């Protein structure tokens, strides 16, 4: 099956710093999602981004499908950004859509 | 609020006991999924359903059964719980239209098997 790798696995930032999270995937995909799992365990969808660049406030994401990677940028980080960031790739099949997750980047933003 | 609702939120079972986790969605989504999340391993697909009355195996189906008798509900059953099934379980749903539409996740069920 498809492999999804995320880096770095752990990241500690001072509030106000910027960061870039990376997601590499081993095969062509139909779509890609970035999720934030907050400290209470809730999974929040950030972006659907099969290709190109999207921005939402302090967050932006870029997917280069031909090179099989995606980047999530966090600018001016805040303590509320803490949690785990997952990349997940979507492959359409005849029997349903399959979302395969990476192992995540654990982010901690400190004052 | 529209979305995916999971019950219960927490449960402790003894080895060998059975239980059912309930997932309900009110977005009229065709597809529903059960995932488990273990430390350092991301989320892994247990079972999924592409419509009422259908179910299929995912990546880690052993020890679980599912049913989708109504479109809005997807049940996950553990017939004889084992400590290896201690995990956080997430339900999700998505429209049938495919790649342009993402998943919506429930808030999770934390299950401990002792």
PDB file of N, CA and C in Angstrom, chain A residues 25-89:
ATOM      1  N   UNK A  25       4.666  11.194   0.151  1.00  0.00           N
ATOM      2  CA  UNK A  25       3.850  10.013  -0.125  1.00  0.00           C
ATOM      3  C   UNK A  25       4.418   9.266  -1.323  1.00  0.00           C
ATOM      4  N   UNK A  26       4.204   7.968  -1.324  1.00  0.00           N
ATOM      5  CA  UNK A  26       4.959   7.074  -2.206  1.00  0.00           C
ATOM      6  C   UNK A  26       4.307   6.815  -3.561  1.00  0.00           C
ATOM      7  N   UNK A  27       3.048   7.298  -3.747  1.00  0.00           N
ATOM      8  CA  UNK A  27       2.367   6.993  -4.995  1.00  0.00           C
ATOM      9  C   UNK A  27       1.410   8.139  -5.328  1.00  0.00           C
ATOM     10  N   UNK A  28       0.858   8.097  -6.508  1.00  0.00           N
ATOM     11  CA  UNK A  28      -0.097   9.125  -6.910  1.00  0.00           C
ATOM     12  C   UNK A  28      -1.350   9.033  -6.040  1.00  0.00           C
ATOM     13  N   UNK A  29      -1.907  10.192  -5.716  1.00  0.00           N
ATOM     14  CA  UNK A  29      -3.096  10.234  -4.866  1.00  0.00           C
ATOM     15  C   UNK A  29      -4.150  11.122  -5.506  1.00  0.00           C
ATOM     16  N   UNK A  30      -5.388  10.918  -5.099  1.00  0.00           N
ATOM     17  CA  UNK A  30      -6.489  11.727  -5.616  1.00  0.00           C
ATOM     18  C   UNK A  30      -6.694  13.006  -4.828  1.00  0.00           C
ATOM     19  N   UNK A  31      -6.332  12.972  -3.559  1.00  0.00           N
ATOM     20  CA  UNK A  31      -6.438  14.172  -2.747  1.00  0.00           C
ATOM     21  C   UNK A  31      -5.559  14.014  -1.524  1.00  0.00           C
ATOM     22  N   UNK A  32      -5.382  15.095  -0.825  1.00  0.00           N
ATOM     23  CA  UNK A  32      -4.563  15.087   0.373  1.00  0.00           C
ATOM     24  C   UNK A  32      -5.205  16.023   1.378  1.00  0.00           C
ATOM     25  N   UNK A  33      -5.254  15.583   2.628  1.00  0.00           N
ATOM     26  CA  UNK A  33      -5.811  16.408   3.687  1.00  0.00           C
ATOM     27  C   UNK A  33      -4.789  16.612   4.779  1.00  0.00           C
ATOM     28  N   UNK A  34      -4.812  17.785   5.371  1.00  0.00           N
ATOM     29  CA  UNK A  34      -4.072  18.069   6.589  1.00  0.00           C
ATOM     30  C   UNK A  34      -5.076  18.209   7.732  1.00  0.00           C
ATOM     31  N   UNK A  35      -4.756  17.552   8.849  1.00  0.00           N
ATOM     32  CA  UNK A  35      -5.583  17.616  10.043  1.00  0.00           C
ATOM     33  C   UNK A  35      -4.756  18.129  11.219  1.00  0.00           C
ATOM     34  N   UNK A  36      -5.446  18.793  12.133  1.00  0.00           N
ATOM     35  CA  UNK A  36      -4.860  19.132  13.417  1.00  0.00           C
ATOM     36  C   UNK A  36      -5.615  18.368  14.495  1.00  0.00           C
ATOM     37  N   UNK A  37      -4.878  17.613  15.303  1.00  0.00           N
ATOM     38  CA  UNK A  37      -5.504  16.954  16.447  1.00  0.00           C
ATOM     39  C   UNK A  37      -5.132  17.750  17.693  1.00  0.00           C
ATOM     40  N   UNK A  38      -6.122  18.371  18.298  1.00  0.00           N
ATOM     41  CA  UNK A  38      -5.824  19.233  19.445  1.00  0.00           C
ATOM     42  C   UNK A  38      -5.542  18.385  20.698  1.00  0.00           C
ATOM     43  N   UNK A  39      -5.090  19.011  21.760  1.00  0.00           N
ATOM     44  CA  UNK A  39      -4.740  18.240  22.968  1.00  0.00           C
ATOM     45  C   UNK A  39      -5.911  17.463  23.562  1.00  0.00           C
ATOM     46  N   UNK A  40      -7.127  17.769  23.190  1.00  0.00           N
ATOM     47  CA  UNK A  40      -8.300  17.024  23.656  1.00  0.00           C
ATOM     48  C   UNK A  40      -8.647  15.856  22.734  1.00  0.00           C
ATOM     49  N   UNK A  41      -7.853  15.675  21.686  1.00  0.00           N
ATOM     50  CA  UNK A  41      -8.034  14.528  20.810  1.00  0.00           C
ATOM     51  C   UNK A  41      -8.905  14.758  19.596  1.00  0.00           C
ATOM     52  N   UNK A  42      -9.482  15.936  19.482  1.00  0.00           N
ATOM     53  CA  UNK A  42     -10.382  16.202  18.364  1.00  0.00           C
ATOM     54  C   UNK A  42      -9.598  16.418  17.078  1.00  0.00           C
ATOM     55  N   UNK A  43     -10.056  15.785  16.005  1.00  0.00           N
ATOM     56  CA  UNK A  43      -9.426  15.924  14.690  1.00  0.00           C
ATOM     57  C   UNK A  43     -10.142  17.009  13.908  1.00  0.00           C
ATOM     58  N   UNK A  44      -9.390  18.008  13.494  1.00  0.00           N
ATOM     59  CA  UNK A  44      -9.959  19.146  12.785  1.00  0.00           C
ATOM     60  C   UNK A  44      -9.339  19.230  11.409  1.00  0.00           C
ATOM     61  N   UNK A  45     -10.191  19.239  10.401  1.00  0.00           N
ATOM     62  CA  UNK A  45      -9.688  19.344   9.042  1.00  0.00           C
ATOM     63  C   UNK A  45      -9.153  20.744   8.780  1.00  0.00           C
ATOM     64  N   UNK A  46      -7.937  20.817   8.241  1.00  0.00           N
ATOM     65  CA  UNK A  46      -7.329  22.115   7.929  1.00  0.00           C
ATOM     66  C   UNK A  46      -7.442  22.430   6.444  1.00  0.00           C
ATOM     67  N   UNK A  47      -7.029  21.496   5.618  1.00  0.00           N
ATOM     68  CA  UNK A  47      -7.015  21.717   4.166  1.00  0.00           C
ATOM     69  C   UNK A  47      -7.310  20.422   3.430  1.00  0.00           C
ATOM     70  N   UNK A  48      -8.058  20.550   2.288  1.00  0.00           N
ATOM     71  CA  UNK A  48      -8.035  19.545   1.236  1.00  0.00           C
ATOM     72  C   UNK A  48      -7.171  20.150   0.146  1.00  0.00           C
ATOM     73  N   UNK A  49      -6.084  19.494  -0.233  1.00  0.00           N
ATOM     74  CA  UNK A  49      -5.185  20.155  -1.175  1.00  0.00           C
ATOM     75  C   UNK A  49      -4.475  19.127  -2.046  1.00  0.00           C
ATOM     76  N   UNK A  50      -5.108  18.677  -3.140  1.00  0.00           N
ATOM     77  CA  UNK A  50      -4.464  17.707  -4.028  1.00  0.00           C
ATOM     78  C   UNK A  50      -3.294  18.302  -4.798  1.00  0.00           C
ATOM     79  N   UNK A  51      -3.325  19.621  -5.000  1.00  0.00           N
ATOM     80  CA  UNK A  51      -2.219  20.292  -5.686  1.00  0.00           C
ATOM     81  C   UNK A  51      -2.345  21.790  -5.435  1.00  0.00           C
ATOM     82  N   UNK A  52      -1.249  22.503  -5.682  1.00  0.00           N
ATOM     83  CA  UNK A  52      -1.289  23.945  -5.552  1.00  0.00           C
ATOM     84  C   UNK A  52      -1.125  24.416  -4.122  1.00  0.00           C
ATOM     85  N   UNK A  53      -1.541  25.642  -3.874  1.00  0.00           N
ATOM     86  CA  UNK A  53      -1.365  26.289  -2.582  1.00  0.00           C
ATOM     87  C   UNK A  53      -2.686  26.857  -2.088  1.00  0.00           C
ATOM     88  N   UNK A  54      -2.939  26.697  -0.801  1.00  0.00           N
ATOM     89  CA  UNK A  54      -4.101  27.287  -0.153  1.00  0.00           C
ATOM     90  C   UNK A  54      -3.660  27.974   1.125  1.00  0.00           C
ATOM     91  N   UNK A  55      -4.405  28.991   1.506  1.00  0.00           N
ATOM     92  CA  UNK A  55      -4.090  29.693   2.745  1.00  0.00           C
ATOM     93  C   UNK A  55      -5.359  29.908   3.544  1.00  0.00           C
ATOM     94  N   UNK A  56      -5.207  29.801   4.864  1.00  0.00           N
ATOM     95  CA  UNK A  56      -6.306  30.061   5.781  1.00  0.00           C
ATOM     96  C   UNK A  56      -5.708  30.712   7.025  1.00  0.00           C
ATOM     97  N   UNK A  57      -5.767  32.043   7.056  1.00  0.00           N
ATOM     98  CA  UNK A  57      -5.197  32.764   8.188  1.00  0.00           C
ATOM     99  C   UNK A  57      -3.693  32.591   8.280  1.00  0.00           C
ATOM    100  N   UNK A  58      -3.243  32.112   9.429  1.00  0.00           N
ATOM    101  CA  UNK A  58      -1.802  31.923   9.625  1.00  0.00           C
ATOM    102  C   UNK A  58      -1.291  30.610   9.035  1.00  0.00           C
ATOM    103  N   UNK A  59      -2.178  29.797   8.551  1.00  0.00           N
ATOM    104  CA  UNK A  59      -1.789  28.504   7.985  1.00  0.00           C
ATOM    105  C   UNK A  59      -1.869  28.553   6.469  1.00  0.00           C
ATOM    106  N   UNK A  60      -0.939  27.869   5.848  1.00  0.00           N
ATOM    107  CA  UNK A  60      -1.018  27.670   4.411  1.00  0.00           C
ATOM    108  C   UNK A  60      -0.443  26.297   4.095  1.00  0.00           C
ATOM    109  N   UNK A  61      -0.835  25.769   2.943  1.00  0.00           N
ATOM    110  CA  UNK A  61      -0.360  24.449   2.532  1.00  0.00           C
ATOM    111  C   UNK A  61      -0.078  24.459   1.046  1.00  0.00           C
ATOM    112  N   UNK A  62       0.929  23.697   0.684  1.00  0.00           N
ATOM    113  CA  UNK A  62       1.302  23.540  -0.721  1.00  0.00           C
ATOM    114  C   UNK A  62       1.501  22.066  -0.987  1.00  0.00           C
ATOM    115  N   UNK A  63       0.897  21.584  -2.067  1.00  0.00           N
ATOM    116  CA  UNK A  63       1.111  20.208  -2.505  1.00  0.00           C
ATOM    117  C   UNK A  63       1.695  20.217  -3.909  1.00  0.00           C
ATOM    118  N   UNK A  64       2.809  19.514  -4.081  1.00  0.00           N
ATOM    119  CA  UNK A  64       3.413  19.316  -5.403  1.00  0.00           C
ATOM    120  C   UNK A  64       3.198  17.848  -5.748  1.00  0.00           C
ATOM    121  N   UNK A  65       2.092  17.594  -6.422  1.00  0.00           N
ATOM    122  CA  UNK A  65       1.683  16.208  -6.662  1.00  0.00           C
ATOM    123  C   UNK A  65       2.693  15.447  -7.521  1.00  0.00           C
ATOM    124  N   UNK A  66       3.312  16.129  -8.487  1.00  0.00           N
ATOM    125  CA  UNK A  66       4.255  15.454  -9.382  1.00  0.00           C
ATOM    126  C   UNK A  66       5.494  14.983  -8.625  1.00  0.00           C
ATOM    127  N   UNK A  67       5.808  15.659  -7.523  1.00  0.00           N
ATOM    128  CA  UNK A  67       6.971  15.259  -6.733  1.00  0.00           C
ATOM    129  C   UNK A  67       6.559  14.555  -5.436  1.00  0.00           C
ATOM    130  N   UNK A  68       5.267  14.369  -5.259  1.00  0.00           N
ATOM    131  CA  UNK A  68       4.721  13.556  -4.166  1.00  0.00           C
ATOM    132  C   UNK A  68       5.093  14.070  -2.784  1.00  0.00           C
ATOM    133  N   UNK A  69       4.843  15.363  -2.575  1.00  0.00           N
ATOM    134  CA  UNK A  69       5.005  15.891  -1.235  1.00  0.00           C
ATOM    135  C   UNK A  69       4.057  17.062  -1.022  1.00  0.00           C
ATOM    136  N   UNK A  70       3.830  17.334   0.257  1.00  0.00           N
ATOM    137  CA  UNK A  70       3.021  18.475   0.656  1.00  0.00           C
ATOM    138  C   UNK A  70       3.683  19.136   1.858  1.00  0.00           C
ATOM    139  N   UNK A  71       3.504  20.435   1.960  1.00  0.00           N
ATOM    140  CA  UNK A  71       4.066  21.213   3.058  1.00  0.00           C
ATOM    141  C   UNK A  71       2.971  21.992   3.760  1.00  0.00           C
ATOM    142  N   UNK A  72       3.047  22.040   5.066  1.00  0.00           N
ATOM    143  CA  UNK A  72       2.137  22.860   5.863  1.00  0.00           C
ATOM    144  C   UNK A  72       2.970  23.923   6.565  1.00  0.00           C
ATOM    145  N   UNK A  73       2.607  25.181   6.332  1.00  0.00           N
ATOM    146  CA  UNK A  73       3.310  26.299   6.944  1.00  0.00           C
ATOM    147  C   UNK A  73       2.469  26.888   8.070  1.00  0.00           C
ATOM    148  N   UNK A  74       3.112  27.092   9.190  1.00  0.00           N
ATOM    149  CA  UNK A  74       2.464  27.758  10.312  1.00  0.00           C
ATOM    150  C   UNK A  74       3.262  29.022  10.595  1.00  0.00           C
ATOM    151  N   UNK A  75       2.631  30.159  10.487  1.00  0.00           N
ATOM    152  CA  UNK A  75       3.325  31.415  10.753  1.00  0.00           C
ATOM    153  C   UNK A  75       2.842  32.003  12.079  1.00  0.00           C
ATOM    154  N   UNK A  76       3.744  32.747  12.714  1.00  0.00           N
ATOM    155  CA  UNK A  76       3.428  33.418  13.984  1.00  0.00           C
ATOM    156  C   UNK A  76       2.708  32.466  14.936  1.00  0.00           C
ATOM    157  N   UNK A  77       3.351  31.356  15.229  1.00  0.00           N
ATOM    158  CA  UNK A  77       2.712  30.285  15.996  1.00  0.00           C
ATOM    159  C   UNK A  77       2.206  30.769  17.359  1.00  0.00           C
ATOM    160  N   UNK A  78       1.120  30.144  17.802  1.00  0.00           N
ATOM    161  CA  UNK A  78       0.490  30.439  19.081  1.00  0.00           C
ATOM    162  C   UNK A  78       0.375  29.146  19.876  1.00  0.00           C
ATOM    163  N   UNK A  79       0.206  29.289  21.180  1.00  0.00           N
ATOM    164  CA  UNK A  79       0.126  28.090  22.022  1.00  0.00           C
ATOM    165  C   UNK A  79      -1.052  27.207  21.616  1.00  0.00           C
ATOM    166  N   UNK A  80      -2.082  27.810  21.069  1.00  0.00           N
ATOM    167  CA  UNK A  80      -3.250  27.029  20.630  1.00  0.00           C
ATOM    168  C   UNK A  80      -2.959  26.190  19.393  1.00  0.00           C
ATOM    169  N   UNK A  81      -1.817  26.412  18.756  1.00  0.00           N
ATOM    170  CA  UNK A  81      -1.426  25.574  17.616  1.00  0.00           C
ATOM    171  C   UNK A  81      -0.864  24.224  18.070  1.00  0.00           C
ATOM    172  N   UNK A  82      -0.611  24.079  19.327  1.00  0.00           N
ATOM    173  CA  UNK A  82      -0.046  22.822  19.844  1.00  0.00           C
ATOM    174  C   UNK A  82      -0.973  21.654  19.538  1.00  0.00           C
ATOM    175  N   UNK A  83      -0.349  20.498  19.384  1.00  0.00           N
ATOM    176  CA  UNK A  83      -1.106  19.286  19.067  1.00  0.00           C
ATOM    177  C   UNK A  83      -0.346  18.470  18.046  1.00  0.00           C
ATOM    178  N   UNK A  84      -1.068  17.558  17.415  1.00  0.00           N
ATOM    179  CA  UNK A  84      -0.453  16.703  16.393  1.00  0.00           C
ATOM    180  C   UNK A  84      -1.041  17.065  15.040  1.00  0.00           C
ATOM    181  N   UNK A  85      -0.174  17.196  14.061  1.00  0.00           N
ATOM    182  CA  UNK A  85      -0.593  17.506  12.696  1.00  0.00           C
ATOM    183  C   UNK A  85      -0.425  16.254  11.841  1.00  0.00           C
ATOM    184  N   UNK A  86      -1.524  15.845  11.238  1.00  0.00           N
ATOM    185  CA  UNK A  86      -1.510  14.662  10.387  1.00  0.00           C
ATOM    186  C   UNK A  86      -1.730  15.055   8.927  1.00  0.00           C
ATOM    187  N   UNK A  87      -0.990  14.392   8.101  1.00  0.00           N
ATOM    188  CA  UNK A  87      -1.228  14.409   6.668  1.00  0.00           C
ATOM    189  C   UNK A  87      -1.927  13.096   6.328  1.00  0.00           C
ATOM    190  N   UNK A  88      -2.912  13.141   5.460  1.00  0.00           N
ATOM    191  CA  UNK A  88      -3.601  11.919   5.048  1.00  0.00           C
ATOM    192  C   UNK A  88      -3.869  12.001   3.556  1.00  0.00           C
ATOM    193  N   UNK A  89      -3.610  10.907   2.857  1.00  0.00           N
ATOM    194  CA  UNK A  89      -3.796  10.896   1.409  1.00  0.00           C
ATOM    195  C   UNK A  89      -5.005  10.048   1.058  1.00  0.00           C
TER     196      UNK A  89
END
